[in-house]
CSV table of C-alpha atoms in Angstrom, one decimal:
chain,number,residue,atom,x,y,z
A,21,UNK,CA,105.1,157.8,123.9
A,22,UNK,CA,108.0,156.2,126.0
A,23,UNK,CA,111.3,156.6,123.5
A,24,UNK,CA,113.8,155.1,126.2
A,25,UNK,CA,116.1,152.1,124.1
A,26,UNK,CA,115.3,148.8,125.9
A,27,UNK,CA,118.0,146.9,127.5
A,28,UNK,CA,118.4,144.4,124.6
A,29,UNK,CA,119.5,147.1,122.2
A,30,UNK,CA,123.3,147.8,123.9
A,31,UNK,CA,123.7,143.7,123.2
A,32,UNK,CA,121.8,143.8,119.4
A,33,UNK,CA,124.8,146.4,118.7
A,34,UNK,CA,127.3,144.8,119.9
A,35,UNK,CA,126.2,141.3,118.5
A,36,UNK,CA,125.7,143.3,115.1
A,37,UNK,CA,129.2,145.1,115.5
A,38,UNK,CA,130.9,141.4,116.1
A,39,UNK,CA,129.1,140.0,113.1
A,40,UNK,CA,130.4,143.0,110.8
A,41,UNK,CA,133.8,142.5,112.1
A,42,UNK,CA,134.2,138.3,111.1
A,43,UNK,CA,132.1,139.1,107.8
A,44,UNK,CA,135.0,141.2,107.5
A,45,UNK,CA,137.8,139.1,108.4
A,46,UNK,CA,136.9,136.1,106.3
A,47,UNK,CA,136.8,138.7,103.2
A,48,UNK,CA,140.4,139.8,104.2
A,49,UNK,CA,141.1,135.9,104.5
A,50,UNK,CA,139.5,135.3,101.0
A,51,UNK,CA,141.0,138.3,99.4
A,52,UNK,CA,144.6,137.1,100.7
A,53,UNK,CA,144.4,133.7,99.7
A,54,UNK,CA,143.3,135.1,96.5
A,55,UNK,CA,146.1,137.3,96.0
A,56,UNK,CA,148.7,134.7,97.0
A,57,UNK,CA,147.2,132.0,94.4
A,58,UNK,CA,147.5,134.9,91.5
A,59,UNK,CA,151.1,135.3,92.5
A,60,UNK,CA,151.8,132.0,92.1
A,61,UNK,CA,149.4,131.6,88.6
A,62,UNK,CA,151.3,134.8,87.3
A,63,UNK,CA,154.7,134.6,88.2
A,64,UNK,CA,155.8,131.5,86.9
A,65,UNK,CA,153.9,131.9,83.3
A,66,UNK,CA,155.7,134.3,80.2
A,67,UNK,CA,156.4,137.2,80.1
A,68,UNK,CA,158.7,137.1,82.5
A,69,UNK,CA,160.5,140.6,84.3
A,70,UNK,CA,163.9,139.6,84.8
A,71,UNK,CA,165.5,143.0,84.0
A,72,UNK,CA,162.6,144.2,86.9
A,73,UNK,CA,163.3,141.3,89.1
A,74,UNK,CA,167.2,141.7,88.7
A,75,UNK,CA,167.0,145.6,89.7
A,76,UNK,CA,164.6,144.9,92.8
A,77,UNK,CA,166.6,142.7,94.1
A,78,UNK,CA,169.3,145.2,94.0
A,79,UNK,CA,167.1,147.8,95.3
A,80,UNK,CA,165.9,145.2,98.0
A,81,UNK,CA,169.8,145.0,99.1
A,82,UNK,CA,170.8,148.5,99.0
A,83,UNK,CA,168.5,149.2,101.3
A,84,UNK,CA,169.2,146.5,104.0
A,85,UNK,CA,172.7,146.6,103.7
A,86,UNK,CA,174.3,149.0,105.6
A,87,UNK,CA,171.8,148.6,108.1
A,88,UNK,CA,172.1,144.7,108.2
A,89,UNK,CA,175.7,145.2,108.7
A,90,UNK,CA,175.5,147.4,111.6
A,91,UNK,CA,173.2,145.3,113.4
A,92,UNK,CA,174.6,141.7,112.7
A,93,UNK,CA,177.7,142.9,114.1
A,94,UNK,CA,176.5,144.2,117.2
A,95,UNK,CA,174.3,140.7,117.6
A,96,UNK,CA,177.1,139.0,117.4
A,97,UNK,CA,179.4,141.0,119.6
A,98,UNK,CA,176.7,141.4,122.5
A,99,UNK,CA,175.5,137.9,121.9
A,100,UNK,CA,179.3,136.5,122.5
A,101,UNK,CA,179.9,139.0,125.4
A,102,UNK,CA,176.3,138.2,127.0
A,103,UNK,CA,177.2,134.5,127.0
A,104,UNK,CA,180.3,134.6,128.6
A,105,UNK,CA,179.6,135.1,132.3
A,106,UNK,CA,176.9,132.3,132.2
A,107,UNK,CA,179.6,129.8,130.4
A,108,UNK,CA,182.4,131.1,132.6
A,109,UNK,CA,180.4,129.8,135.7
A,110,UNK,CA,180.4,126.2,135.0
A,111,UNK,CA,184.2,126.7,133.4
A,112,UNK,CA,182.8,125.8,130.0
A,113,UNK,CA,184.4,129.2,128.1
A,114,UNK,CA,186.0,126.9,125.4
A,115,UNK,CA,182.3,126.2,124.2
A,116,UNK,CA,181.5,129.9,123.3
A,117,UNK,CA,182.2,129.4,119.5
A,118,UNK,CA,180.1,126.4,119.1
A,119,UNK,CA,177.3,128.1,121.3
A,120,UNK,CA,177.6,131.5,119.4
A,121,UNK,CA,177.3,129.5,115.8
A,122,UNK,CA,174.3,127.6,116.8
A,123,UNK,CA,172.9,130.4,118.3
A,124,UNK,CA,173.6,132.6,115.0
A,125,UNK,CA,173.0,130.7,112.2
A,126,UNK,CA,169.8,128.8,113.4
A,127,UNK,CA,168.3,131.5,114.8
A,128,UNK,CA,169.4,135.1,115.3
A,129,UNK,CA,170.4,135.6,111.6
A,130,UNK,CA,167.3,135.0,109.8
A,131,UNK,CA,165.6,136.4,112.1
A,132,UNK,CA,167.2,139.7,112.7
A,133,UNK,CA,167.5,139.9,109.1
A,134,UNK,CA,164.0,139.4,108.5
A,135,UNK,CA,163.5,142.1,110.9
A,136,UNK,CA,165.3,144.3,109.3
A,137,UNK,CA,163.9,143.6,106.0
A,138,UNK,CA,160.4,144.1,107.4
A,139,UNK,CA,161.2,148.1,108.2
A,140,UNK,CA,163.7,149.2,105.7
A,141,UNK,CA,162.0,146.9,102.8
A,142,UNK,CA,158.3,146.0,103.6
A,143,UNK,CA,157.4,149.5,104.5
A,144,UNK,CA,159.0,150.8,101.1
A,145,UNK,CA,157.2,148.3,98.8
A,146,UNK,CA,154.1,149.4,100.8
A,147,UNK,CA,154.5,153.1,100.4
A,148,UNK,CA,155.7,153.3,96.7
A,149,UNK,CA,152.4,150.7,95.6
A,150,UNK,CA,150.4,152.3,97.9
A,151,UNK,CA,150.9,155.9,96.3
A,152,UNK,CA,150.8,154.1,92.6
A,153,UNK,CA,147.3,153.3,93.5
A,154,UNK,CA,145.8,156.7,95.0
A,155,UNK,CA,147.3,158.3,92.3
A,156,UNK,CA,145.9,155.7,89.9
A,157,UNK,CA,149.2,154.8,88.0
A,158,UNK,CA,148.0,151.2,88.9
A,159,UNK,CA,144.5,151.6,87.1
A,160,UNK,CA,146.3,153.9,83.9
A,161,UNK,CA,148.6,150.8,83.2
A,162,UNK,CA,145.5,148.4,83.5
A,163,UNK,CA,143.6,150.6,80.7
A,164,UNK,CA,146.7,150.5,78.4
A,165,UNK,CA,146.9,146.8,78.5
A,166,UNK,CA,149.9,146.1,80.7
A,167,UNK,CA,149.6,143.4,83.7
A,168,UNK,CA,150.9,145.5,86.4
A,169,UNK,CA,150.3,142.8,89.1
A,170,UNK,CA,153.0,141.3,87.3
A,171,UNK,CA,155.0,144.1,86.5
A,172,UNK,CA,154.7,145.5,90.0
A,173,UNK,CA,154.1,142.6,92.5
A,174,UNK,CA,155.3,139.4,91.1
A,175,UNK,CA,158.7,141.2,90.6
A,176,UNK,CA,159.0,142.3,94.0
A,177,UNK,CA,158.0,139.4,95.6
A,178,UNK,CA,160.2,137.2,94.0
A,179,UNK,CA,163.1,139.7,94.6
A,180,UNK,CA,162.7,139.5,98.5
A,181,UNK,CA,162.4,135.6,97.9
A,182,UNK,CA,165.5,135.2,96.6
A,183,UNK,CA,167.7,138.1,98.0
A,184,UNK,CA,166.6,138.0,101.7
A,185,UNK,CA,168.4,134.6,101.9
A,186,UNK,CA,171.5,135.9,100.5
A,187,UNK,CA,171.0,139.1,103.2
A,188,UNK,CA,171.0,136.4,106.1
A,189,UNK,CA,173.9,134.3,105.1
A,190,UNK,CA,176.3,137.5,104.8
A,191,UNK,CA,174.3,138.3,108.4
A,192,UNK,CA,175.8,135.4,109.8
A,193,UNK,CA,178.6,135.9,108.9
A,194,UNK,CA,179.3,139.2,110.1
A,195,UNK,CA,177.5,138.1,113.3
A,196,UNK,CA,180.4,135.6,113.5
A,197,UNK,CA,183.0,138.7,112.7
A,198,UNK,CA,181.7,140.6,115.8
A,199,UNK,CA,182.2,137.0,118.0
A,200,UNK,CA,185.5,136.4,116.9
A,201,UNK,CA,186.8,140.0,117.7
A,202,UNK,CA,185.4,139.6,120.9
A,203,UNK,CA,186.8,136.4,121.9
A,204,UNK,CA,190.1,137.0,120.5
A,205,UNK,CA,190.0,139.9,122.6
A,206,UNK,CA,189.3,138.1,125.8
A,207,UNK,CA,190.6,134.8,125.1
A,208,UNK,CA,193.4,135.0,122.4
A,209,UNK,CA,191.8,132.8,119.9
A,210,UNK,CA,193.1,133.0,116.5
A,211,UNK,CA,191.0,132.9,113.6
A,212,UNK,CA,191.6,129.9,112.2
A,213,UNK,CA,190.7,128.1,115.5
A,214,UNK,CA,187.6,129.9,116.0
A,215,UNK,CA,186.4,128.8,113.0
A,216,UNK,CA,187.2,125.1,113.2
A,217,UNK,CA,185.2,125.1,116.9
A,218,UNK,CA,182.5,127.1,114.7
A,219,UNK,CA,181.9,124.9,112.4
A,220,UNK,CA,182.3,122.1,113.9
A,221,UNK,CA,178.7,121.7,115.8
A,222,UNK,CA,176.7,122.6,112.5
A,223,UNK,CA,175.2,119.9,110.6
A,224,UNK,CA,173.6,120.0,107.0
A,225,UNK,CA,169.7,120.1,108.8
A,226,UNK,CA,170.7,123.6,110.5
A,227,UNK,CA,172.0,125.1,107.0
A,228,UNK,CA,169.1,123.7,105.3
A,229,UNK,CA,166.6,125.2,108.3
A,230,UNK,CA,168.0,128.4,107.8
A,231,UNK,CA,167.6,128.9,104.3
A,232,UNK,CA,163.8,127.9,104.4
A,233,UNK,CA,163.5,130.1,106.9
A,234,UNK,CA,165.0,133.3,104.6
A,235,UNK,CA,163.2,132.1,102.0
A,236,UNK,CA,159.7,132.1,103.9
A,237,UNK,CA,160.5,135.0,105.4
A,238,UNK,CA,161.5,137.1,102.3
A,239,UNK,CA,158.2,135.4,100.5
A,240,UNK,CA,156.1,137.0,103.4
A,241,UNK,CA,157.9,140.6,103.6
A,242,UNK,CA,157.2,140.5,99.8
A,243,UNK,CA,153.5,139.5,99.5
A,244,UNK,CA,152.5,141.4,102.8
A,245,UNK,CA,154.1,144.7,101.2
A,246,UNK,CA,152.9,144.4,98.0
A,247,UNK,CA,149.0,143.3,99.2
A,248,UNK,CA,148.6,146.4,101.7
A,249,UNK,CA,150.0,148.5,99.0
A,250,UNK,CA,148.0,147.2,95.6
A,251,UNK,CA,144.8,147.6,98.1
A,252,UNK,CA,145.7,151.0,99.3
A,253,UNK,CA,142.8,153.7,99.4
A,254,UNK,CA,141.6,156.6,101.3
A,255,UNK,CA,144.4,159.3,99.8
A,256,UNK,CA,147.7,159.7,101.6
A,257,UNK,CA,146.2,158.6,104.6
A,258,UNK,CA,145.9,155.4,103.0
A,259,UNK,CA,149.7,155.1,102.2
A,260,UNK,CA,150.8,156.2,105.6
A,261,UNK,CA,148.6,152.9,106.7
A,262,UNK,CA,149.8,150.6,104.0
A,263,UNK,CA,153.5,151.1,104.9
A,264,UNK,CA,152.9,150.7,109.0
A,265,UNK,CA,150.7,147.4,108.0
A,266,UNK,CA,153.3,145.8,105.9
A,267,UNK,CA,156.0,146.3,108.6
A,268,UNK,CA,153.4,145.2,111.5
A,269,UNK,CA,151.7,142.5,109.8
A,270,UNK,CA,155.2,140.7,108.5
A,271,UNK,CA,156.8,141.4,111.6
A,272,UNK,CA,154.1,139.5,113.3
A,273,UNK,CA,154.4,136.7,110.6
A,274,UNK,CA,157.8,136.7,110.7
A,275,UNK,CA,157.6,135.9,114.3
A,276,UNK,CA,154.9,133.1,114.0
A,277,UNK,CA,156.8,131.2,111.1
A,278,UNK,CA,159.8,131.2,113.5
A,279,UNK,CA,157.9,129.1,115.9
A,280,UNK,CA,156.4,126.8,113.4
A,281,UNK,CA,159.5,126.1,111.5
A,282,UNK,CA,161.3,126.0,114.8
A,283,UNK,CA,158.9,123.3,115.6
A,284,UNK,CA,158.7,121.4,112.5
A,285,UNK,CA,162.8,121.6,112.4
A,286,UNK,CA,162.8,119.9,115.5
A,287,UNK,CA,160.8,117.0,114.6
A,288,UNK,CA,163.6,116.1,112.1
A,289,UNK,CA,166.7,116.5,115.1
């Protein structure tokens, strides 16, 4: 009896392996967009966390801060000292302030602080409700009649929401710090001067950009962190995976937003 596998079955695998795989993504998709429409049905209706909310967003700042600080300072010192040489060609070095504020507060601050957020943040909200569930705190306070999707998710959600904004403002501003020392250095501006040529090229549609952009992006590190760790499984293992997916996954969003609100912002210019 001839037991050889015919040519077809290599291709029914793989046909079956590709069908597992979008059966698969479309329940991710469904479970997501379930997840995100609770948040929204539980957050807003009583009780409400405040004392929870207040205290995550003070862990949510703590833990960005220093870090934030460090690295929107050296943004905006390499930023001002990378643009130089390219504005000193065409003997335009009296435009570096306006160049480094656009540069700053439409982009590199929400951004970088998002970044930021994603690592130090997302993968902490990942790990600590990722271990809650393997260890089955999350079920125990289900059993005993709490709501701890509200307790534990709508809380920190709303606390990235409203605190990664704040992060990026006091981002740009150091970012600015770091371009005023080194223009005074080079160039002998004072302060005050800087800061009129600063100012001076920002209009009301770049500050209003730049907060919806915080305020997506905190949303996003939030919900991503808080989904991979409520659906954690598979042990510590599983918690190891839930952190690296939040800090991938809202990286990646962080990323893609940019370019949408980038292009929807424009529209508007």
């Amino acid at each position: 009896m001839d037991t050889t596998e015919s040519p077809s079955t290599p291709v029914k695998k793989t046909r079956s392996n590709f069908v597992q795989r979008l059966a698969n993504f479309f329940v991710s998709m469904t479970r997501i967009n379930a997840f995100i429409l609770r948040f929204f049905r539980e957050a807003f209706m009583p009780p409400f966390e405040f004392k929870e909310v207040i205290r995550q967003c003070f862990e949510v700042g703590v833990r960005s801060f220093t870090l934030i600080s460090l690295t929107g300072f050296i943004v905006g010192v390499i930023f001002t000292k990378q643009s130089r040489p390219s504005l000193a060609s065409f003997g335009a070095t009296s435009w570096l302030p306006s160049l480094v504020s656009i540069a700053i507060l439409r982009a590199l601050a929400p951004l970088v602080t998002a970044l930021i957020a994603s690592g130090k943040v997302g993968s902490s909200i990942g790990a600590e409700l990722g271990s809650m569930r393997v260890t089955e705190q999350i079920d125990a306070m289900e059993v005993s009649g709490t709501k701890p999707f509200k307790y534990l998710v709508c809380t920190r959600v709303l606390a990235t929401t409203l605190t990664i904004p704040i992060l990026a403002t006091y981002t740009a501003f150091i970012a600015l710090l770091g371009g005023f020392l080194n223009v005074s250095v080079n160039e002998g501006t004072s302060y005050t001067s800087f800061m009129e040529e600063v100012f001076q090229p920002i209009t009301f549609l770049d500050i209003v950009a730049s907060l919806i952009k915080s305020i997506v992006f905190g949303f996003t590190i939030g919900i991503v962190g808080c989904y991979q760790g409520y659906y954690s499984n598979k042990g510590t293992e599983g918690v190891g995976k839930a952190a690296n997916g939040a800090v991938v996954t809202a990286m990646f969003l962080v990323f893609i937003e940019e370019m949408l609100i980038v292009q929807i912002m424009g529209w508007f210019r």
